[in-house]
PDB file of C-alpha atoms in Angstrom:
ATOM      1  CA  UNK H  10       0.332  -2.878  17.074  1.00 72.00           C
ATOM      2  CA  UNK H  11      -1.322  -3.827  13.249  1.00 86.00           C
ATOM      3  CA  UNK H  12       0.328  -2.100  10.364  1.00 92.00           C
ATOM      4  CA  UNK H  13      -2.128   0.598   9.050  1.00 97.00           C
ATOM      5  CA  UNK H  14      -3.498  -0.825   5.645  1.00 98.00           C
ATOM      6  CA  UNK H  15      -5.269   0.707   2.791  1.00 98.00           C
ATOM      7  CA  UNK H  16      -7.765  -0.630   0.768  1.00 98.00           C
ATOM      8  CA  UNK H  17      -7.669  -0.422  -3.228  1.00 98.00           C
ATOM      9  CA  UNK H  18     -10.927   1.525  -3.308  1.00 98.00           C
ATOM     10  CA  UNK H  19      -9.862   4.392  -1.073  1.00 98.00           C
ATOM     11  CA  UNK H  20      -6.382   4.459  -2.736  1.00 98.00           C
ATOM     12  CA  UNK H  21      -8.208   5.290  -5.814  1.00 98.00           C
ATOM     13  CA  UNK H  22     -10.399   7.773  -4.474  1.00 97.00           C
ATOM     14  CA  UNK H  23      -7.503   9.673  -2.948  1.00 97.00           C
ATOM     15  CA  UNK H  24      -5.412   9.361  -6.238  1.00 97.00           C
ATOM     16  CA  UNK H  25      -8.330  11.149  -8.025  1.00 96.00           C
ATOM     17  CA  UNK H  26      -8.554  14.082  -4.820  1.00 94.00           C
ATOM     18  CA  UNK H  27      -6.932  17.204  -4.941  1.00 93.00           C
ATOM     19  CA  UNK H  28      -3.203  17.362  -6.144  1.00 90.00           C
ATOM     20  CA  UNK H  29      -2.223  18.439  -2.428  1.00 88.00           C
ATOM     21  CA  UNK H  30      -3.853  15.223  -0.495  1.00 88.00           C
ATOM     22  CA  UNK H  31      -2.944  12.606  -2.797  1.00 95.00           C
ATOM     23  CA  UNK H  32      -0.442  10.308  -1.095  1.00 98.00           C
ATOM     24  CA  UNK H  33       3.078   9.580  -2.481  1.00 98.00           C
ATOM     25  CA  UNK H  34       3.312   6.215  -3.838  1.00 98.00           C
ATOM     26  CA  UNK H  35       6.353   3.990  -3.300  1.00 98.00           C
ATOM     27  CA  UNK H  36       6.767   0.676  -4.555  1.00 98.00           C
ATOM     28  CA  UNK H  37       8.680  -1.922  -2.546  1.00 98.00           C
ATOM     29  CA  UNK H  38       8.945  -4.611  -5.371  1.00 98.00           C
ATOM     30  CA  UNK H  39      11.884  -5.476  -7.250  1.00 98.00           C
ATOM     31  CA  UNK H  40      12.575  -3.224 -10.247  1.00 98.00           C
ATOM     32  CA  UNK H  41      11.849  -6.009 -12.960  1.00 98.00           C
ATOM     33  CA  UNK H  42       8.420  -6.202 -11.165  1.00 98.00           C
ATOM     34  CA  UNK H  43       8.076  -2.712 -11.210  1.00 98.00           C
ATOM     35  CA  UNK H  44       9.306  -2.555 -15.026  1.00 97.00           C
ATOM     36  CA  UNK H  45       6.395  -5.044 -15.632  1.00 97.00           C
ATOM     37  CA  UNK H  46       3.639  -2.740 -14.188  1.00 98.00           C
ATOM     38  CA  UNK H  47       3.899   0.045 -11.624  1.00 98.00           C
ATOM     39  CA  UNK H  48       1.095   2.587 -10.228  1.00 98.00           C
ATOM     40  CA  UNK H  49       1.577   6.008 -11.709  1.00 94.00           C
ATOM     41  CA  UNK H  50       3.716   8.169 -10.273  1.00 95.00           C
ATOM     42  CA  UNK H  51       5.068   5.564  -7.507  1.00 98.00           C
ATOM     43  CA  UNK H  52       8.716   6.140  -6.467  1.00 98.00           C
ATOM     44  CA  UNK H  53      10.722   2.685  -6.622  1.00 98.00           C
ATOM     45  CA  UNK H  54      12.322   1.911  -3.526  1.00 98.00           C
ATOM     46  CA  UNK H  55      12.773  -1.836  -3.202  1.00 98.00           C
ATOM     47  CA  UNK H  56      12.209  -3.056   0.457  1.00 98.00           C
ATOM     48  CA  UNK H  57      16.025  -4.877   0.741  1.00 98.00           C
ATOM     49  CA  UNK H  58      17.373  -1.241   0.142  1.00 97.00           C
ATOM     50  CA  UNK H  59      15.173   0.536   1.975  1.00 97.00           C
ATOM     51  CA  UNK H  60      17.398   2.245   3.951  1.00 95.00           C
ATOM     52  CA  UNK H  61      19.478   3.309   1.333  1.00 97.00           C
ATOM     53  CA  UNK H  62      17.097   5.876   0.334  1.00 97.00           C
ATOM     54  CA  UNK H  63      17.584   7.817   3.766  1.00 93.00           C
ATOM     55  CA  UNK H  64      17.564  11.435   2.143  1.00 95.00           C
ATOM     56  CA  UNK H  65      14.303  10.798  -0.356  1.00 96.00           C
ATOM     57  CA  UNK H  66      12.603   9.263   2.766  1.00 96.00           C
ATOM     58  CA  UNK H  67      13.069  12.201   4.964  1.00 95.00           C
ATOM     59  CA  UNK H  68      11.653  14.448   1.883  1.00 95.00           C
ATOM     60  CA  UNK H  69       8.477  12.601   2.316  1.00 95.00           C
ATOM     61  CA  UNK H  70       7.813  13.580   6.133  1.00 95.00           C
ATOM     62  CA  UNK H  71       4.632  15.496   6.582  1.00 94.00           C
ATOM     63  CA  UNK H  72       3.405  13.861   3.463  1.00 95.00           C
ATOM     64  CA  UNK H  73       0.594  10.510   3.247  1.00 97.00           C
ATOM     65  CA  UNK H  74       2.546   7.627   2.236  1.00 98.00           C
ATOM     66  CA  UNK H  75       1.125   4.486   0.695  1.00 98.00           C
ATOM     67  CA  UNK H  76       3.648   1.531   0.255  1.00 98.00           C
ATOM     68  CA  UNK H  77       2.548  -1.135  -2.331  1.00 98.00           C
ATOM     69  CA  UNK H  78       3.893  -4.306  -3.247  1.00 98.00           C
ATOM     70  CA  UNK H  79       2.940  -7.397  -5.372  1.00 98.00           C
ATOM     71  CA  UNK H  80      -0.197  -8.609  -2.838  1.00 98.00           C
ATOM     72  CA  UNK H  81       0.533  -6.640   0.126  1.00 97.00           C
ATOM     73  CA  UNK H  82       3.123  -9.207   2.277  1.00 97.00           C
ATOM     74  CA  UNK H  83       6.276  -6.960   1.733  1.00 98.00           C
ATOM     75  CA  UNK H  84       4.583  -3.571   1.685  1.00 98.00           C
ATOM     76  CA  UNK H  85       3.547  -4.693   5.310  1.00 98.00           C
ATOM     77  CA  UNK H  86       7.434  -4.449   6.428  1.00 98.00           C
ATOM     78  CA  UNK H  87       7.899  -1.083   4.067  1.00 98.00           C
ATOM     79  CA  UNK H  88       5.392   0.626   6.510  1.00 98.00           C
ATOM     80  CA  UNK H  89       6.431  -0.631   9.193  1.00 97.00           C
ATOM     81  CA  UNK H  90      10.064   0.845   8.520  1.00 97.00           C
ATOM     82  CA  UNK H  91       8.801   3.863   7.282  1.00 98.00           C
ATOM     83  CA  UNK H  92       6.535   4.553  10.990  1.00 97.00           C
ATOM     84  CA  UNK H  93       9.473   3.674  12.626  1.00 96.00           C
ATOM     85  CA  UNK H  94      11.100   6.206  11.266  1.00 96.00           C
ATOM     86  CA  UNK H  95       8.397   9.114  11.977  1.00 96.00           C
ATOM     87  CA  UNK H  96       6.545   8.927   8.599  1.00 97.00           C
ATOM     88  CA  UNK H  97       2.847   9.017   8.025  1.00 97.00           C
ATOM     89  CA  UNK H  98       2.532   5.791   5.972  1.00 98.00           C
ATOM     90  CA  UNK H  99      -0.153   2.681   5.923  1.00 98.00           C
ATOM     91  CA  UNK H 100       0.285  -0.003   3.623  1.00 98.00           C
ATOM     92  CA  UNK H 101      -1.713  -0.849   0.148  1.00 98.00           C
ATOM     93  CA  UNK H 102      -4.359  -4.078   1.070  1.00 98.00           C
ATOM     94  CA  UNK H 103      -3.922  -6.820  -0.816  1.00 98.00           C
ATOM     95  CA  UNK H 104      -0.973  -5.068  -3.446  1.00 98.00           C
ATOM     96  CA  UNK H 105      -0.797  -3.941  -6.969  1.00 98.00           C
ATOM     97  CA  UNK H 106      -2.612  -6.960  -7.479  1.00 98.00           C
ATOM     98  CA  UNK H 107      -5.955  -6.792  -5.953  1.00 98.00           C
ATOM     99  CA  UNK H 108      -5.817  -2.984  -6.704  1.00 98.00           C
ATOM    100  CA  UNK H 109      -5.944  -4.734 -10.895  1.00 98.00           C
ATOM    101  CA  UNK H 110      -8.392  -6.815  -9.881  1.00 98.00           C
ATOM    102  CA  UNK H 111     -10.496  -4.572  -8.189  1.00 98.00           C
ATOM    103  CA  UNK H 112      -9.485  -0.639  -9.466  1.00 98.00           C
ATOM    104  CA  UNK H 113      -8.093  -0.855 -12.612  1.00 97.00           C
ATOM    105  CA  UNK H 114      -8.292  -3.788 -14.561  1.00 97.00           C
ATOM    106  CA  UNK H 115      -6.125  -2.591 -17.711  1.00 97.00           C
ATOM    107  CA  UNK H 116      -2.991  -2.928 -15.253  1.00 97.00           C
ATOM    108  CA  UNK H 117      -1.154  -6.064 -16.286  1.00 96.00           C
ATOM    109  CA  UNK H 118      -1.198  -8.834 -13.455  1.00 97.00           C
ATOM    110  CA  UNK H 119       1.346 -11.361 -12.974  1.00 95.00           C
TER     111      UNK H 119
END
């Protein structure tokens, strides 16, 4: 079954929605990477200690969950972990970095 994806575009228009529908972010990048440029508001979680973060994962149940990496390989494996363990989350298309290139160009790229 595909990974549920997300396209830059409809990220953004949920990010500007009401407080109450706007998805929890969570990065799945290395923290350097997410020291270099980050969405707002998006909880680091890096993907090789996922599980690790067993207790701020099961906060996030009933909650939209988008999981973003650099262009969208590793965020891919994020969701998948993160359905598998009864969450509602899809994965961003394409990254941080097509969401620069295509939402919000002032975010650095690298």
């Amino acid at each position: 079954m595909p990974i549920p994806e997300i396209t830059p575009a409809e990220l953004a228009r949920r990010l500007a929605g009401p407080p109450e529908s706007r998805p929890v972010l969570v990065d799945v990048r290395f923290p350097h990477e997410h020291e270099w440029v980050a969405l707002p508001g998006s909880v680091l979680m890096p993907l090789p200690e996922l599980e690790d973060f067993h207790e701020q994962l099961d906060a996030l149940r009933g909650r939209p969950v988008v999981v973003y990496c650099h262009h969208g390989v590793r965020s891919l494996d994020g969701a998948t972990y993160l359905i598998d363990r009864g969450l509602e989350a899809v994965s961003l298309q394409g990254g941080i970095d097509l969401y620069s290139r295509t939402v919000d160009p002032s975010l650095p790229r690298y």
